[in-house]
Amino acid sequence: MASEKKAGTRAADALQKYLEEQILSGALPEGSVLPPERELMTQFETSRTVVREAITSLTNRGLLENRPRFRPVVRKPGYDAAMDALGGIARHLLGTKQGVSNLYELRIFIESSLVRQAATHATREHISKLKEALEVNLAAIDDPVAFDQSDIAFHSIFYEIPENPVFPALHRTFTAWLSQHWLEMERTPELNRSNYEKHCAIYEAILERDPDRAEKLLKAHLNSSWEDVEGTFVF
Amino acid sequence: MASEKKAGTRAADALQKYLEEQILSGALPEGSVLPPERELMTQFETSRTVVREAITSLTNRGLLENRPRFRPVVRKPGYDAAMDALGGIARHLLGTKQGVSNLYELRIFIESSLVRQAATHATREHISKLKEALEVNLAAIDDPVAFDQSDIAFHSIFYEIPENPVFPALHRTFTAWLSQHWLEMERTPELNRSNYEKHCAIYEAILERDPDRAEKLLKAHLNSSWEDVEGTFVF
DNA sequence: TTTGTTGTTTGGTACGACCAAACTTATCTA
DNA sequence: TAGATAAGTTTGGTCGTACCAAACAACAAA
């Protein structure tokens, strides 16, 4: 073999590092496909085993998307993709009531603070977004699916306020991980109206720049939602 | 056991799924070691390639711990392990100043709320823990390494208050991901004393059950720490 | 009993081969 | 000519084998 074999460095790691740099630097743009394995193999004077190991590893780390029998597609994972991967790892933690409870408590904790922040720092723009979301809420009261979406949309606005991409990713993670439990529950127009009114109350507290009341209302809102769904858990 | 070979499923994926079930169900207890690769290979009538692919994948997902040249050890990852794995995925997000900044902002956000909660809900026990931590702080002012540890220990107490295992895991993640940047900075006894005094001020605000002041002091503390370290960043 | 040596097990790396799915083209039919 | 069909090519998935080096186990020597 012509390539030098440094002790301690694995060929697979070297290739992986090279590909990672190519992806992160943009030389391999997002959405593009990797060269065929055999081409990489000749290019790097190595075996397909090595190439495939590098590809698998990068796939596991979310930098490649690898459908069977297709060429790997380059992905530059953001916070969302990272949280997705986290979901795969922590899946079994959500398989217990305790796990779901822990996660929901974290959600309440974070969203409470976000609502406080909304009450103190929300711009006119955020507030009008909230108002629009409320109108969509109201319009969707009789449509369970649409109301769910508008419900999520309302809450998501709070996660946009810090202008930190971690927060929207967090919100999507919460809804993705928790939604399945809420799907079990029957949603009546009465329940939707009740939630809509709670949203309105929170909105008003924000308008009045009253963080304590806004936080209290949100906590009550989320806690009652938890109580609604808690009984339906099946593991 | 005869392996069922469903059409359309990759052998590696099937084996991975099987092992995952064995681990999560407890059939393979935590801490036990996997059979040798060659044994799995014969058991499942497959090749070592497939066995190894399944093992690496499970290792990446945190269900196995795989020191080179040793048999893989079964791990049932908790919140800490999940966050560790997340670190591997999101590593490149922390390679930019923006990424570190986003994460630090999240830390400030969460810790601020924790301090608020401490000011309103801390038990006598928590408060005495904080007091003890302060004393350790003071005693370690002249020892950079020891002070760092006591600093982390002081902050960690806030993460224990909600009695939700997610929070301590979050704290460990924050310190692990961010600490490397702080290591670059020189720590003088004067700086340590300044930090100690800020801790004291926060402690007193909590004693007086003043969440607003406690939050404000913590934010100032963390922000000034950010400013101290920001200039030393090298990427 | 302790230490050093040796043989075996086992994981790490690598190569080449075959298969089946996807892709490409060339051909045939309407 | 256009579209469907069939043959050939590419390419990822799997497999068997081989070799190496580190870990392990058994045994011999001090």
Coordinates of C-alpha atoms (C1' of nucleotides) in Angstrom, one line a residue:
Chain A
M1 CA 0.0 0.0 0.0
A2 CA 1.4 3.4 -1.0
S3 CA -0.3 5.4 1.7
E4 CA 1.7 5.8 4.9
K5 CA 0.3 4.1 7.9
K6 CA 0.8 6.3 10.9
A7 CA 0.5 4.4 14.1
G8 CA -2.6 5.3 16.1
T9 CA -4.5 6.8 13.2
R10 CA -7.2 4.7 11.7
A11 CA -7.8 5.0 8.1
A12 CA -11.6 5.2 8.7
D13 CA -11.1 8.1 11.1
A14 CA -9.0 10.0 8.7
L15 CA -11.5 9.6 5.9
Q16 CA -14.3 10.5 8.3
K17 CA -12.5 13.6 9.4
Y18 CA -11.8 14.6 5.8
L19 CA -15.5 14.2 4.8
E20 CA -16.6 16.0 7.9
E21 CA -14.4 19.0 7.0
Q22 CA -15.7 18.9 3.4
I23 CA -19.3 19.0 4.7
L24 CA -18.8 21.6 7.4
S25 CA -16.7 23.9 5.1
G26 CA -19.4 23.7 2.4
A27 CA -17.2 22.0 -0.2
L28 CA -19.9 19.3 -0.1
P29 CA -23.0 21.5 0.0
E30 CA -26.1 20.5 1.8
G31 CA -28.3 18.2 -0.2
S32 CA -25.6 17.0 -2.5
V33 CA -24.7 13.3 -2.7
L34 CA -21.5 11.7 -1.8
P35 CA -19.4 10.1 -4.5
P36 CA -19.9 6.3 -4.9
E37 CA -18.1 4.2 -2.3
R38 CA -15.9 2.7 -4.9
E39 CA -14.7 6.0 -6.1
L40 CA -13.8 7.2 -2.6
M41 CA -12.1 3.8 -2.2
T42 CA -9.7 4.4 -5.1
Q43 CA -9.3 8.1 -4.3
F44 CA -8.1 7.3 -0.9
E45 CA -6.4 4.1 -1.7
T46 CA -8.3 2.1 0.8
S47 CA -10.9 -0.6 1.1
R48 CA -14.6 -0.3 0.9
T49 CA -14.8 -1.4 4.5
V50 CA -13.1 1.7 5.6
V51 CA -15.2 3.9 3.4
R52 CA -18.4 2.3 4.6
E53 CA -17.3 2.7 8.2
A54 CA -16.7 6.4 7.8
I55 CA -20.0 6.8 6.1
T56 CA -21.9 4.9 8.8
S57 CA -20.3 6.9 11.5
L58 CA -21.1 10.2 9.8
T59 CA -24.6 8.9 9.3
N60 CA -25.0 8.2 13.0
R61 CA -23.7 11.7 13.8
G62 CA -26.3 13.2 11.5
L63 CA -24.0 14.6 8.9
L64 CA -25.2 12.2 6.2
E65 CA -28.6 10.8 5.4
N66 CA -28.3 7.3 4.2
R67 CA -31.3 5.5 2.7
P68 CA -30.5 1.9 1.8
R69 CA -29.5 1.4 -1.8
F70 CA -29.1 5.2 -2.3
R71 CA -26.1 7.4 -2.2
P72 CA -25.7 9.2 1.1
V73 CA -27.1 12.8 1.1
V74 CA -25.1 15.5 2.8
R75 CA -26.9 17.1 5.8
K76 CA -25.6 19.9 7.9
P77 CA -27.5 19.2 11.1
G78 CA -28.8 22.1 13.1
Y79 CA -30.3 22.0 16.6
D80 CA -33.4 20.3 15.3
A81 CA -31.5 17.3 13.9
A82 CA -29.5 17.1 17.1
M83 CA -32.6 16.9 19.2
D84 CA -34.0 14.3 16.8
A85 CA -30.9 12.2 17.5
L86 CA -31.4 12.8 21.2
G87 CA -34.9 11.4 20.8
G88 CA -33.5 8.1 19.5
I89 CA -31.1 7.8 22.3
A90 CA -33.5 8.7 25.1
R91 CA -36.5 7.0 23.7
H92 CA -36.7 4.5 26.5
L93 CA -36.7 7.3 29.0
L94 CA -40.0 8.4 27.6
G95 CA -41.4 4.9 27.9
T96 CA -42.3 5.5 31.6
K97 CA -44.7 7.8 33.2
Q98 CA -41.9 9.2 35.2
G99 CA -39.9 10.0 32.1
V100 CA -42.8 11.8 30.4
S101 CA -43.5 13.6 33.7
N102 CA -39.9 14.8 34.0
L103 CA -39.9 16.1 30.4
Y104 CA -43.2 17.8 30.8
E105 CA -42.0 19.4 34.0
L106 CA -39.0 20.8 32.1
R107 CA -41.3 22.1 29.4
I108 CA -43.5 23.9 32.0
F109 CA -40.3 25.3 33.6
I110 CA -39.0 26.7 30.4
E111 CA -42.2 27.9 29.0
S112 CA -43.0 29.7 32.3
S113 CA -39.8 31.6 32.0
L114 CA -40.5 32.4 28.3
V115 CA -43.9 33.8 29.2
R116 CA -42.3 35.9 31.9
Q117 CA -39.9 37.2 29.3
A118 CA -42.7 37.8 26.9
A119 CA -44.5 39.9 29.6
T120 CA -41.4 42.0 30.2
H121 CA -39.7 42.1 26.8
A122 CA -42.2 41.2 24.0
T123 CA -42.1 43.6 21.1
R124 CA -45.2 45.0 19.4
E125 CA -44.5 42.5 16.7
H126 CA -44.5 39.5 19.0
I127 CA -47.7 40.7 20.6
S128 CA -49.5 41.0 17.3
K129 CA -48.3 37.5 16.4
L130 CA -49.9 36.3 19.6
K131 CA -53.1 38.0 18.7
E132 CA -53.2 36.5 15.3
A133 CA -52.5 33.1 16.8
L134 CA -55.5 33.6 19.1
E135 CA -57.7 34.4 16.2
V136 CA -56.7 31.2 14.5
N137 CA -57.3 29.4 17.7
L138 CA -60.8 30.7 17.9
A139 CA -61.6 29.8 14.3
A140 CA -60.4 26.2 14.7
I141 CA -62.3 25.4 17.9
D142 CA -64.6 22.9 16.2
D143 CA -61.9 21.2 14.3
P144 CA -59.8 19.0 16.6
V145 CA -56.8 18.6 14.2
A146 CA -56.7 22.3 13.2
F147 CA -57.1 23.4 16.8
D148 CA -54.1 21.2 17.9
Q149 CA -52.0 22.8 15.2
S150 CA -53.0 26.3 16.2
D151 CA -52.5 25.5 19.8
I152 CA -48.9 24.5 19.1
A153 CA -48.5 27.5 16.9
F154 CA -49.6 29.8 19.8
H155 CA -47.1 28.3 22.2
S156 CA -44.3 28.3 19.7
I157 CA -44.4 32.1 19.5
F158 CA -43.0 32.2 23.0
Y159 CA -40.0 30.1 21.9
E160 CA -39.2 32.6 19.2
I161 CA -38.8 35.6 21.5
P162 CA -35.3 34.9 22.7
E163 CA -34.1 34.8 19.0
N164 CA -32.0 31.8 19.9
P165 CA -32.4 28.9 17.6
V166 CA -32.1 26.4 20.5
F167 CA -35.5 27.4 21.8
P168 CA -37.7 26.6 18.7
A169 CA -35.8 23.3 18.4
L170 CA -36.6 22.6 22.0
H171 CA -40.3 23.4 21.4
R172 CA -40.5 21.1 18.4
T173 CA -38.8 18.4 20.5
F174 CA -41.3 18.8 23.3
T175 CA -44.3 18.6 21.1
A176 CA -42.9 15.7 19.1
W177 CA -42.1 13.7 22.2
L178 CA -45.2 14.5 24.2
S179 CA -47.8 14.7 21.4
Q180 CA -48.4 11.0 21.1
H181 CA -49.7 10.9 24.7
W182 CA -52.1 13.8 24.0
L183 CA -53.4 12.0 20.9
E184 CA -55.0 9.4 23.1
M185 CA -57.3 12.0 24.6
E186 CA -60.6 13.1 23.2
R187 CA -60.7 16.8 22.2
T188 CA -64.1 18.4 22.5
P189 CA -65.0 21.8 21.3
E190 CA -65.7 22.7 25.0
L191 CA -62.1 21.7 25.9
N192 CA -60.8 23.7 23.0
R193 CA -62.8 26.7 24.0
S194 CA -61.5 26.4 27.5
N195 CA -57.9 26.3 26.2
Y196 CA -58.6 29.2 24.0
E197 CA -59.8 31.3 26.9
K198 CA -56.7 30.4 28.9
H199 CA -54.6 31.5 26.0
C200 CA -56.5 34.8 25.9
A201 CA -55.9 35.3 29.6
I202 CA -52.2 34.7 29.2
Y203 CA -52.2 37.1 26.3
E204 CA -53.9 39.8 28.4
A205 CA -51.5 39.3 31.2
I206 CA -48.6 39.9 28.7
L207 CA -50.3 42.9 27.4
E208 CA -50.5 44.3 30.9
R209 CA -46.8 43.5 31.3
D210 CA -47.6 41.4 34.4
P211 CA -45.0 38.5 34.4
D212 CA -46.2 37.0 37.6
R213 CA -49.8 36.6 36.4
A214 CA -48.8 35.5 33.0
E215 CA -46.5 32.8 34.5
K216 CA -49.2 31.7 36.9
L217 CA -51.8 31.4 34.2
L218 CA -49.5 29.5 31.9
K219 CA -48.6 27.0 34.7
A220 CA -52.2 26.5 35.5
H221 CA -52.9 26.0 31.8
L222 CA -50.2 23.4 31.3
N223 CA -50.9 21.6 34.6
S224 CA -54.5 21.2 33.8
S225 CA -53.6 19.9 30.4
W226 CA -51.4 17.3 32.2
E227 CA -54.2 16.3 34.5
D228 CA -56.5 15.8 31.5
V229 CA -54.1 13.5 29.8
E230 CA -52.5 11.8 32.8
G231 CA -55.2 9.2 33.2
T232 CA -55.1 8.0 29.6
F233 CA -51.4 6.9 29.8
V234 CA -50.8 3.4 28.6
F235 CA -47.3 2.0 28.6
Chain B
M1 CA -32.0 -19.2 18.0
A2 CA -32.9 -18.9 14.4
S3 CA -32.9 -15.4 13.1
E4 CA -36.0 -14.3 11.2
K5 CA -35.0 -12.6 8.0
K6 CA -37.8 -10.3 7.0
A7 CA -37.7 -9.1 3.5
G8 CA -36.8 -5.5 3.1
T9 CA -35.1 -5.1 6.5
R10 CA -31.4 -4.9 6.6
A11 CA -29.8 -7.7 8.6
A12 CA -27.7 -5.1 10.6
D13 CA -30.9 -3.2 11.5
A14 CA -32.6 -6.3 12.6
L15 CA -29.8 -7.4 14.8
Q16 CA -29.5 -3.9 16.2
K17 CA -33.2 -3.9 17.0
Y18 CA -33.0 -7.3 18.6
L19 CA -30.1 -6.3 20.8
E20 CA -31.8 -3.0 21.7
E21 CA -34.9 -4.9 22.9
Q22 CA -32.7 -7.3 24.9
I23 CA -31.0 -4.4 26.6
L24 CA -34.1 -2.3 27.3
S25 CA -36.1 -5.3 28.5
G26 CA -33.4 -6.2 30.9
A27 CA -32.6 -9.5 29.4
L28 CA -29.1 -8.1 28.9
P29 CA -28.6 -6.5 32.3
E30 CA -26.8 -3.2 32.7
G31 CA -23.0 -3.8 33.1
S32 CA -23.0 -7.2 31.5
V33 CA -20.9 -7.8 28.4
L34 CA -22.0 -8.8 25.0
P35 CA -21.1 -12.2 23.6
P36 CA -18.1 -12.3 21.4
E37 CA -18.7 -11.0 17.9
R38 CA -18.0 -14.4 16.4
E39 CA -20.6 -16.0 18.6
L40 CA -23.3 -13.5 17.7
M41 CA -22.3 -14.1 14.1
T42 CA -23.0 -17.9 14.3
Q43 CA -26.1 -17.4 16.5
F44 CA -27.7 -15.1 14.0
E45 CA -26.3 -16.8 10.9
T46 CA -24.8 -13.7 9.6
S47 CA -21.4 -12.2 9.0
R48 CA -19.2 -10.3 11.4
T49 CA -19.6 -7.2 9.2
V50 CA -23.3 -7.1 10.2
V51 CA -22.6 -7.8 13.8
R52 CA -20.0 -5.1 14.0
E53 CA -22.2 -2.6 12.3
A54 CA -25.0 -3.2 14.8
I55 CA -22.6 -2.9 17.7
T56 CA -21.1 0.4 16.4
S57 CA -24.5 1.8 15.9
L58 CA -25.7 0.9 19.4
T59 CA -22.5 2.3 20.8
N60 CA -23.2 5.6 19.0
R61 CA -26.6 5.6 20.6
G62 CA -25.2 5.0 24.0
L63 CA -26.7 1.6 24.7
L64 CA -23.2 0.0 24.6
E65 CA -19.9 1.1 25.9
N66 CA -17.2 -0.1 23.6
R67 CA -13.6 0.3 24.6
P68 CA -11.2 -0.9 21.9
R69 CA -10.1 -4.4 22.3
F70 CA -12.7 -5.1 25.0
R71 CA -16.1 -6.7 24.8
P72 CA -18.9 -4.1 24.6
V73 CA -20.6 -3.4 28.0
V74 CA -24.3 -2.9 28.2
R75 CA -25.5 0.5 29.3
K76 CA -29.0 1.7 29.9
P77 CA -28.4 5.4 29.2
G78 CA -29.9 7.9 31.6
Y79 CA -30.2 11.6 31.0
D80 CA -26.5 12.1 31.4
A81 CA -25.6 9.5 28.7
A82 CA -28.2 10.9 26.4
M83 CA -26.7 14.4 26.7
D84 CA -23.2 13.0 26.2
A85 CA -24.3 11.4 22.9
L86 CA -26.0 14.7 22.0
G87 CA -22.6 16.3 22.4
G88 CA -21.1 14.1 19.8
I89 CA -23.8 15.0 17.4
A90 CA -23.8 18.7 18.0
R91 CA -20.1 19.1 18.4
H92 CA -19.8 21.2 15.3
L93 CA -22.5 23.5 16.5
L94 CA -20.2 24.4 19.4
G95 CA -17.3 25.1 17.1
T96 CA -18.5 28.6 16.4
K97 CA -18.8 31.5 18.7
Q98 CA -22.4 31.8 17.8
G99 CA -23.0 28.2 18.9
V100 CA -21.3 28.7 22.2
S101 CA -23.2 31.9 22.7
N102 CA -26.5 30.3 22.0
L103 CA -25.8 27.6 24.5
Y104 CA -24.5 30.0 27.1
E105 CA -27.6 32.0 26.7
L106 CA -29.7 29.0 27.3
R107 CA -27.8 28.3 30.4
I108 CA -28.3 31.8 31.7
F109 CA -32.0 31.5 30.9
I110 CA -32.4 28.2 32.8
E111 CA -30.3 29.1 35.7
S112 CA -32.0 32.4 36.1
S113 CA -35.3 30.7 36.5
L114 CA -33.8 28.1 38.9
V115 CA -32.5 31.0 41.0
R116 CA -36.0 32.5 41.0
Q117 CA -37.4 29.2 42.1
A118 CA -34.7 28.9 44.8
A119 CA -35.7 32.3 46.1
T120 CA -39.4 31.3 46.3
H121 CA -39.3 27.6 47.1
A122 CA -35.9 26.7 48.5
T123 CA -36.1 24.6 51.6
R124 CA -34.0 25.1 54.7
E125 CA -31.9 22.2 53.5
H126 CA -31.2 23.8 50.2
I127 CA -30.2 27.0 51.8
S128 CA -27.8 25.3 54.2
K129 CA -26.3 23.5 51.2
L130 CA -25.7 26.8 49.5
K131 CA -24.1 28.2 52.7
E132 CA -21.8 25.2 52.9
A133 CA -20.9 25.7 49.2
L134 CA -20.0 29.3 49.9
E135 CA -17.7 28.3 52.6
V136 CA -15.9 25.9 50.3
N137 CA -15.7 28.7 47.8
L138 CA -14.1 31.0 50.3
A139 CA -11.6 28.4 51.4
A140 CA -10.5 27.7 47.8
I141 CA -10.0 31.3 46.6
D142 CA -6.2 30.9 46.2
D143 CA -6.4 27.5 44.5
P144 CA -7.6 27.9 40.9
V145 CA -8.5 24.3 40.3
A146 CA -10.3 23.9 43.6
F147 CA -12.1 27.1 43.2
D148 CA -13.4 26.0 39.8
Q149 CA -14.8 22.9 41.3
S150 CA -16.4 24.7 44.2
D151 CA -17.8 27.2 41.7
I152 CA -19.5 24.5 39.7
A153 CA -20.6 22.8 42.9
F154 CA -22.3 26.0 44.1
H155 CA -24.2 26.5 40.8
S156 CA -25.1 22.8 40.7
I157 CA -27.2 23.2 43.9
F158 CA -29.8 25.2 42.0
Y159 CA -30.2 22.4 39.5
E160 CA -31.0 20.0 42.3
I161 CA -33.9 22.0 43.6
P162 CA -36.6 20.9 41.1
E163 CA -35.8 17.2 42.0
N164 CA -36.0 16.4 38.3
P165 CA -33.0 14.4 37.1
V166 CA -33.1 16.3 33.8
F167 CA -31.7 19.4 35.5
P168 CA -28.5 18.0 37.0
A169 CA -27.9 16.3 33.6
L170 CA -28.3 19.7 31.9
H171 CA -25.9 21.3 34.3
R172 CA -23.3 18.7 33.7
T173 CA -23.7 19.2 30.0
F174 CA -23.4 22.9 30.2
T175 CA -20.2 22.7 32.2
A176 CA -18.7 20.0 30.1
W177 CA -19.4 21.8 26.8
L178 CA -18.5 25.2 28.0
S179 CA -15.7 24.6 30.4
Q180 CA -13.0 24.2 27.7
H181 CA -13.4 27.8 26.8
W182 CA -13.1 29.0 30.4
L183 CA -9.9 27.0 30.8
E184 CA -8.2 29.4 28.4
M185 CA -8.7 32.2 30.9
E186 CA -6.4 33.0 33.7
R187 CA -8.0 32.8 37.1
T188 CA -6.6 35.1 39.7
P189 CA -7.4 35.1 43.4
E190 CA -9.0 38.6 42.8
L191 CA -11.3 37.2 40.2
N192 CA -12.2 34.3 42.4
R193 CA -12.9 36.7 45.3
S194 CA -15.1 38.7 43.1
N195 CA -17.0 35.6 42.0
Y196 CA -17.3 34.5 45.6
E197 CA -18.8 37.8 46.6
K198 CA -21.3 37.6 43.8
H199 CA -22.3 34.1 45.0
C200 CA -22.8 35.6 48.5
A201 CA -25.0 38.4 47.1
I202 CA -27.1 35.8 45.3
Y203 CA -27.3 33.7 48.4
E204 CA -28.5 36.7 50.5
A205 CA -31.1 37.6 47.9
I206 CA -32.4 34.0 48.2
L207 CA -32.4 34.3 51.9
E208 CA -34.5 37.4 51.7
R209 CA -36.9 35.6 49.3
D210 CA -36.4 38.2 46.7
P211 CA -36.5 36.4 43.3
D212 CA -36.2 39.5 41.2
R213 CA -32.9 40.5 42.9
A214 CA -31.6 37.0 42.9
E215 CA -32.3 36.7 39.2
K216 CA -30.7 40.0 38.4
L217 CA -27.6 39.2 40.4
L218 CA -27.2 35.8 38.8
K219 CA -27.6 37.3 35.3
A220 CA -25.0 39.9 36.0
H221 CA -22.7 37.2 37.4
L222 CA -23.0 35.0 34.4
N223 CA -22.8 37.8 31.9
S224 CA -19.7 39.2 33.4
S225 CA -18.2 35.8 33.3
W226 CA -19.0 35.6 29.6
E227 CA -17.4 38.9 29.0
D228 CA -14.3 37.8 30.8
V229 CA -13.9 34.8 28.5
E230 CA -15.3 36.0 25.3
G231 CA -12.1 37.7 24.1
T232 CA -10.0 34.5 24.6
F233 CA -12.1 32.5 22.1
V234 CA -10.0 30.7 19.5
F235 CA -11.8 28.6 16.9
Chain C
dT1 C1' 3.5 -17.1 45.9
dT2 C1' 5.0 -14.3 42.5
dT3 C1' 6.7 -13.3 38.1
dG4 C1' 7.6 -14.1 33.3
dT5 C1' 6.5 -16.8 29.1
dT6 C1' 3.6 -18.8 25.8
dG7 C1' -0.6 -20.0 23.4
dT8 C1' -5.4 -18.8 22.7
dT9 C1' -9.2 -15.7 22.3
dT10 C1' -11.1 -11.7 20.6
dG11 C1' -11.6 -7.3 18.6
dG12 C1' -9.6 -4.0 14.7
dT13 C1' -8.6 -3.6 9.9
dA14 C1' -8.6 -5.0 5.3
dC15 C1' -9.5 -7.2 0.7
dG16 C1' -12.2 -9.3 -2.8
dA17 C1' -16.4 -11.5 -4.2
dC18 C1' -21.3 -11.9 -5.0
dC19 C1' -26.2 -10.4 -4.9
dA20 C1' -30.0 -7.4 -5.5
dA21 C1' -31.8 -2.9 -6.0
dA22 C1' -31.4 1.3 -8.6
dC23 C1' -30.0 3.5 -12.6
dT24 C1' -29.1 3.8 -17.7
dT25 C1' -29.5 2.5 -22.3
dA26 C1' -31.2 0.4 -26.0
dT27 C1' -34.9 -1.9 -28.1
dC28 C1' -39.5 -2.8 -29.3
dT29 C1' -44.3 -1.9 -29.9
dA30 C1' -48.4 1.0 -30.5
Chain D
dT1 C1' -42.5 9.6 -32.5
dA2 C1' -43.7 8.4 -27.7
dG3 C1' -44.0 5.4 -24.3
dA4 C1' -43.3 0.9 -22.4
dT5 C1' -40.2 -2.9 -21.9
dA6 C1' -36.0 -5.4 -21.6
dA7 C1' -31.0 -5.8 -21.1
dG8 C1' -26.8 -4.0 -19.3
dT9 C1' -24.4 -1.2 -15.8
dT10 C1' -23.7 1.0 -11.5
dT11 C1' -23.8 0.8 -6.7
dG12 C1' -24.9 -0.2 -2.0
dG13 C1' -25.6 -4.5 1.2
dT14 C1' -23.8 -8.7 2.7
dC15 C1' -20.5 -12.2 3.3
dG16 C1' -16.2 -15.1 3.9
dT17 C1' -11.7 -14.9 4.7
dA18 C1' -7.3 -13.3 6.3
dC19 C1' -4.0 -11.1 9.2
dC20 C1' -2.6 -8.3 13.2
dA21 C1' -2.3 -6.8 17.9
dA22 C1' -4.1 -6.4 22.4
dA23 C1' -6.3 -8.9 26.1
dC24 C1' -6.7 -13.1 28.4
dA25 C1' -5.6 -17.7 30.3
dA26 C1' -2.5 -21.4 31.3
dC27 C1' 1.7 -22.8 32.6
dA28 C1' 6.6 -22.7 33.8
dA29 C1' 10.3 -20.7 36.3
dA30 C1' 12.2 -18.1 40.2

